[in-house]
Amino acid sequence: MASHNQVKPVSFLSPQYINGVYIPSGLLLVGCAIVKVEWLPYAVVLALALGTWKIYVNQTKKVLKPDVFQEFELKEKTALSHNVAIYRFNLPTSNSILGLPIGQHMSVAANITQPDGVVKEVVRSYTPISSDENYGYFDLLIKSYPTGNISKHMAQMKIGQTLKVKGPKGAMVYTPNLVKRFGMIAGGTGITPMLQIIRAIIRGRPKNGGSDTTEVDLIFANVNPEDILLKEDLDALAKEDAGFRVHYVLNNPPEKWDGGVGFVTPDMIKTKLPPPAPDMKILICGPPPMVSAMKKATDSLGYEKPRPVSKLADQVFCF
């Protein structure tokens, strides 16, 4: 899937403004001065109007509204397996971004016919695998379940159909160096908020012009090898950045598997993730039974007891 990232003006001296506003305006004024100087005042007004319009349309526009569902058109669908795909939705313009802070998620809604024949609006929360660094679109990684509501609806969507979305929502808002170390535990599609934060951290490294020195250790649990979503992306990030380490766990590992086997255990957490400390956090996202088990495991290891609904200040944060 192509990224189609747009290069956006970051200052009034950026190439977009120089080539798209200043030079054309200058040529217009010079041309008028040469051909008929009496037209110059009108040319100035025209150049100002066109320049103002050009600057306005090139400004980044945040799209999400927290209290209003908006519809976005499905542009592409990239299958990763028989029941997992990346869905790309168009934003209104090539200058649009979702306006979703790193760590937050959004509500997705669809009208779905229930077994009794009644049509009901079903709402679920999802974290895009794209970010506000991507202009003009957003990507959702969805695993479809036969008994699922939204996920099954998504799998049946055709290109050109629309999805209702609103946000942002959620208590986690990541800022650079929020903590010294993150320990992450993800299961299945629970990798999506983790990946969003990991990418933001690596993007903000000193070598990339930022100041983020956060260390990240991720335990990513799945059933079979083919269930490991975005493994190539994760491995590439780990290879690129020494401050990010990923440890895979499988229920059904292949031969010569050097990762973890079975369920994520307290011993795995103790070995792979940072110990309890004031300057660290454990992040958890996955199926509800896994989240419940990980809450008990972290509690038994001396981390602060997770709340029923996590807050940003919590040492153990569950998405």
Coordinates of C-alpha atoms in Angstrom, one line a residue:
M1 CA 0.0 0.0 0.0
A2 CA 1.5 3.3 -1.0
S3 CA 1.7 6.0 1.7
H4 CA 0.8 9.0 -0.5
N5 CA 2.3 11.4 2.1
Q6 CA 2.0 15.0 1.3
V7 CA 4.7 17.6 1.9
K8 CA 3.1 20.5 3.8
P9 CA 4.2 24.0 4.3
V10 CA 5.8 24.5 7.7
S11 CA 6.6 28.2 7.3
F12 CA 5.8 31.1 5.1
L13 CA 9.3 30.7 3.5
S14 CA 8.6 27.0 2.5
P15 CA 9.0 26.0 -1.2
Q16 CA 5.2 25.6 -1.5
Y17 CA 4.6 29.3 -0.7
I18 CA 7.6 30.6 -2.7
N19 CA 6.7 28.6 -5.8
G20 CA 2.9 28.7 -5.4
V21 CA 2.4 32.3 -4.0
Y22 CA 5.3 34.7 -4.1
I23 CA 6.7 33.9 -7.6
P24 CA 3.4 33.9 -9.4
S25 CA 2.3 37.1 -7.6
G26 CA 5.6 38.7 -8.5
L27 CA 5.4 37.7 -12.1
L28 CA 1.8 39.1 -12.3
L29 CA 2.9 42.5 -10.9
V30 CA 6.0 42.7 -13.1
G31 CA 4.0 41.8 -16.2
C32 CA 1.4 44.5 -15.4
A33 CA 4.1 47.1 -14.8
I34 CA 5.6 46.3 -18.2
V35 CA 2.4 46.0 -20.2
K36 CA 0.2 48.7 -18.6
V37 CA 1.3 50.4 -15.4
E38 CA -2.3 51.7 -14.9
W39 CA -3.4 48.1 -14.2
L40 CA -0.9 47.7 -11.4
P41 CA -3.2 48.6 -8.5
Y42 CA -5.8 46.0 -9.7
A43 CA -2.9 43.5 -10.1
V44 CA -1.9 44.1 -6.5
V45 CA -5.4 43.5 -5.3
L46 CA -5.7 40.3 -7.4
A47 CA -2.3 39.0 -6.2
L48 CA -3.2 39.6 -2.6
A49 CA -6.6 37.9 -3.0
L50 CA -5.1 34.9 -4.8
G51 CA -2.2 34.7 -2.5
T52 CA -4.5 34.7 0.6
W53 CA -6.7 32.0 -0.9
K54 CA -3.6 29.9 -1.8
I55 CA -2.2 30.2 1.7
Y56 CA -5.6 29.3 3.2
V57 CA -6.2 26.2 1.2
N58 CA -2.6 25.0 2.0
Q59 CA -3.1 25.2 5.7
T60 CA -3.4 21.9 7.6
K61 CA -7.0 21.2 8.5
K62 CA -8.0 18.9 11.5
V63 CA -11.1 16.9 10.6
L64 CA -12.2 14.9 13.7
K65 CA -15.1 16.3 15.8
P66 CA -15.6 14.8 19.3
D67 CA -19.3 15.0 19.4
V68 CA -20.3 14.6 15.8
F69 CA -20.1 11.5 13.5
Q70 CA -18.7 12.3 10.1
E71 CA -18.6 10.0 7.1
F72 CA -15.4 9.0 5.3
E73 CA -15.1 7.2 2.0
L74 CA -13.2 3.9 1.8
K75 CA -10.4 4.4 -0.7
E76 CA -8.3 1.2 -0.5
K77 CA -8.5 -2.2 1.1
T78 CA -5.2 -4.2 1.5
A79 CA -5.7 -7.8 2.7
L80 CA -3.0 -9.0 5.1
S81 CA -4.6 -12.4 5.6
H82 CA -8.0 -14.1 5.2
N83 CA -9.5 -12.1 8.0
V84 CA -7.2 -9.1 8.5
A85 CA -6.9 -6.0 6.3
I86 CA -5.8 -2.4 6.3
Y87 CA -8.6 0.0 5.3
R88 CA -7.7 3.4 4.0
F89 CA -10.3 6.1 4.2
N90 CA -10.1 9.5 2.4
L91 CA -10.1 12.7 4.3
P92 CA -11.9 15.7 2.8
T93 CA -8.8 17.3 1.2
S94 CA -5.1 16.5 0.6
N95 CA -4.3 19.0 3.4
S96 CA -6.6 17.3 5.9
I97 CA -5.4 15.3 9.0
L98 CA -7.5 13.5 11.5
G99 CA -6.3 15.6 14.4
L100 CA -5.8 12.6 16.6
P101 CA -3.3 13.0 19.4
I102 CA -0.8 10.2 19.8
G103 CA -2.2 7.5 22.2
Q104 CA -5.9 8.4 21.6
H105 CA -8.5 6.6 19.6
M106 CA -11.8 7.3 17.9
S107 CA -15.3 5.9 17.7
V108 CA -16.5 4.0 14.6
A109 CA -20.2 3.5 14.0
A110 CA -22.3 1.6 11.6
N111 CA -26.0 0.7 11.3
I112 CA -26.1 -3.1 11.5
T113 CA -29.1 -5.5 11.2
Q114 CA -29.3 -7.6 14.4
P115 CA -30.4 -11.3 14.5
D116 CA -34.0 -10.2 15.4
G117 CA -34.1 -8.0 12.2
V118 CA -33.8 -4.7 14.1
V119 CA -31.3 -2.2 12.6
K120 CA -29.1 -0.9 15.4
E121 CA -26.3 1.6 15.4
V122 CA -23.2 -0.2 16.8
V123 CA -20.2 1.8 18.0
R124 CA -16.6 0.5 18.6
S125 CA -13.3 2.2 19.4
Y126 CA -10.3 1.9 17.1
T127 CA -6.8 3.4 16.9
P128 CA -5.5 4.1 13.4
I129 CA -2.1 2.8 12.4
S130 CA -1.6 6.1 10.5
S131 CA -1.0 9.4 12.3
D132 CA -1.2 13.2 11.8
E133 CA 2.0 12.9 9.8
N134 CA -0.1 11.4 7.1
Y135 CA -2.2 13.9 5.1
G136 CA -5.4 13.2 3.2
Y137 CA -6.2 9.8 4.6
F138 CA -6.2 7.5 7.6
D139 CA -5.6 3.7 7.9
L140 CA -7.4 1.2 10.2
L141 CA -6.1 -2.3 10.8
I142 CA -9.1 -4.5 11.4
K143 CA -9.4 -8.2 12.1
S144 CA -12.8 -9.5 11.1
Y145 CA -14.6 -12.0 13.3
P146 CA -17.7 -14.0 12.1
T147 CA -19.6 -12.9 15.2
G148 CA -18.2 -9.4 15.1
N149 CA -20.4 -6.3 14.4
I150 CA -18.2 -3.5 13.2
S151 CA -15.3 -5.8 12.1
K152 CA -17.7 -8.0 10.0
H153 CA -19.3 -4.8 8.6
M154 CA -15.9 -3.5 7.6
A155 CA -14.9 -6.8 5.8
Q156 CA -18.1 -6.4 3.7
M157 CA -17.5 -2.8 2.8
K158 CA -16.9 -1.9 -0.9
I159 CA -14.6 0.8 -2.2
G160 CA -16.5 4.1 -2.2
Q161 CA -18.8 3.3 0.7
T162 CA -18.5 5.4 3.8
L163 CA -17.8 4.8 7.5
K164 CA -19.0 7.0 10.4
V165 CA -16.2 8.3 12.7
K166 CA -15.9 10.7 15.6
G167 CA -13.2 11.6 18.2
P168 CA -10.7 11.9 19.6
K169 CA -11.3 10.0 22.8
G170 CA -9.3 8.3 25.5
A171 CA -7.1 9.2 28.5
M172 CA -3.7 8.5 27.0
V173 CA -2.1 11.4 25.3
Y174 CA 1.6 10.8 24.5
T175 CA 4.1 13.6 24.7
P176 CA 7.9 13.1 24.3
N177 CA 9.7 11.8 27.3
L178 CA 6.4 11.2 29.2
V179 CA 8.3 8.4 31.0
K180 CA 11.9 7.0 30.8
R181 CA 10.7 3.5 29.9
F182 CA 7.6 1.9 28.5
G183 CA 6.8 -1.8 28.9
M184 CA 4.1 -2.8 26.4
I185 CA 1.9 -5.9 26.3
A186 CA -0.2 -6.3 23.2
G187 CA -2.4 -9.1 21.9
G188 CA -3.7 -9.3 18.3
T189 CA -5.0 -6.0 17.0
G190 CA -4.1 -4.5 20.4
I191 CA -0.8 -3.7 18.7
T192 CA -2.4 -0.6 17.0
P193 CA -2.1 1.9 19.9
M194 CA 1.3 0.6 20.7
L195 CA 2.6 1.0 17.2
Q196 CA 1.2 4.5 17.1
I197 CA 3.2 5.4 20.2
I198 CA 6.4 3.5 19.1
R199 CA 6.4 5.3 15.7
A200 CA 6.0 8.7 17.4
I201 CA 8.9 8.0 19.8
I202 CA 11.2 6.9 17.1
R203 CA 10.2 9.8 14.9
G204 CA 11.1 12.2 17.8
R205 CA 14.6 10.8 18.4
P206 CA 17.5 13.3 18.6
K207 CA 18.9 11.8 15.4
N208 CA 15.6 12.9 13.7
G209 CA 15.7 16.4 15.2
G210 CA 13.7 15.7 18.3
S211 CA 14.4 15.1 22.0
D212 CA 12.7 11.8 22.8
T213 CA 14.9 9.3 24.5
T214 CA 12.1 6.9 25.8
E215 CA 13.1 3.2 25.9
V216 CA 10.4 0.8 24.8
D217 CA 10.1 -3.0 25.4
L218 CA 7.1 -4.7 23.7
I219 CA 5.7 -8.2 24.4
F220 CA 3.4 -9.1 21.4
A221 CA 1.3 -12.2 21.9
N222 CA -0.6 -14.1 19.3
V223 CA -1.8 -17.7 18.6
N224 CA 0.0 -18.6 15.3
P225 CA 2.9 -17.1 13.4
E226 CA 0.6 -15.8 10.7
D227 CA -1.4 -13.9 13.3
I228 CA 1.5 -11.6 14.1
L229 CA 0.2 -8.3 12.6
L230 CA 2.7 -5.9 11.0
K231 CA 5.7 -8.0 12.0
E232 CA 7.8 -6.6 9.2
D233 CA 7.1 -3.1 10.4
L234 CA 7.9 -3.9 14.0
D235 CA 11.1 -5.7 13.0
A236 CA 12.2 -2.8 10.8
L237 CA 11.6 -0.4 13.7
A238 CA 13.6 -2.5 16.1
K239 CA 16.4 -2.8 13.6
E240 CA 16.4 1.0 13.1
D241 CA 16.2 2.0 16.7
A242 CA 18.2 0.4 19.5
G243 CA 15.8 1.9 22.1
F244 CA 13.0 -0.3 20.9
R245 CA 12.9 -4.0 21.5
V246 CA 10.1 -6.5 20.6
H247 CA 9.6 -10.0 22.0
Y248 CA 7.1 -12.3 20.3
V249 CA 5.0 -14.9 22.1
L250 CA 3.0 -17.6 20.3
N251 CA 0.6 -20.3 21.5
N252 CA 1.4 -22.5 18.5
P253 CA 5.0 -21.7 17.6
P254 CA 6.8 -23.2 14.6
E255 CA 9.9 -25.3 14.8
K256 CA 13.1 -23.5 15.8
W257 CA 11.0 -20.7 17.4
D258 CA 13.2 -18.5 19.6
G259 CA 10.4 -16.4 21.1
G260 CA 8.0 -17.0 24.0
V261 CA 5.6 -19.9 24.0
G262 CA 2.1 -20.1 25.5
F263 CA 0.4 -17.2 27.4
V264 CA 2.2 -14.1 28.6
T265 CA 3.4 -15.0 32.1
P266 CA 4.6 -12.9 35.1
D267 CA 8.1 -14.4 34.5
M268 CA 8.0 -13.0 30.9
I269 CA 7.0 -9.6 32.1
K270 CA 9.7 -9.7 34.8
T271 CA 12.3 -10.7 32.3
K272 CA 11.4 -8.5 29.3
L273 CA 9.8 -5.4 30.7
P274 CA 11.1 -2.6 33.0
P275 CA 10.6 -3.2 36.8
P276 CA 8.2 -1.0 38.8
A277 CA 9.6 2.6 39.1
P278 CA 8.3 6.2 39.2
D279 CA 9.6 6.9 35.7
M280 CA 8.0 4.0 33.8
K281 CA 4.6 2.8 32.6
I282 CA 3.2 -0.5 31.5
L283 CA 0.7 -0.2 28.6
I284 CA -1.7 -3.1 27.9
C285 CA -4.1 -3.7 24.9
G286 CA -5.7 -6.8 23.7
P287 CA -8.7 -9.1 24.1
P288 CA -10.6 -8.6 27.4
P289 CA -9.5 -11.9 28.9
M290 CA -5.9 -11.1 28.2
V291 CA -6.1 -7.6 29.6
S292 CA -7.7 -9.0 32.8
A293 CA -4.9 -11.6 33.1
M294 CA -2.2 -9.0 32.5
K295 CA -3.7 -6.7 35.2
K296 CA -3.4 -9.5 37.7
A297 CA 0.1 -10.4 36.6
T298 CA 1.4 -6.8 36.9
D299 CA -0.3 -6.5 40.3
S300 CA 1.4 -9.6 41.5
L301 CA 4.8 -8.3 40.4
G302 CA 4.6 -5.1 42.5
Y303 CA 3.4 -2.6 39.9
E304 CA 0.7 -0.2 41.0
K305 CA -2.8 -1.8 40.9
P306 CA -4.6 -0.9 37.7
R307 CA -7.8 1.0 38.0
P308 CA -11.0 -0.2 36.3
V309 CA -10.7 2.8 34.0
S310 CA -7.2 3.9 33.3
K311 CA -5.9 7.5 33.7
L312 CA -2.8 9.1 32.2
A313 CA -1.0 9.2 35.5
D314 CA -1.4 5.4 36.1
Q315 CA 1.6 3.2 36.2
V316 CA -0.3 0.4 34.5
F317 CA -2.5 1.8 31.7
C318 CA -5.0 -0.3 29.8
F319 CA -6.4 0.9 26.5

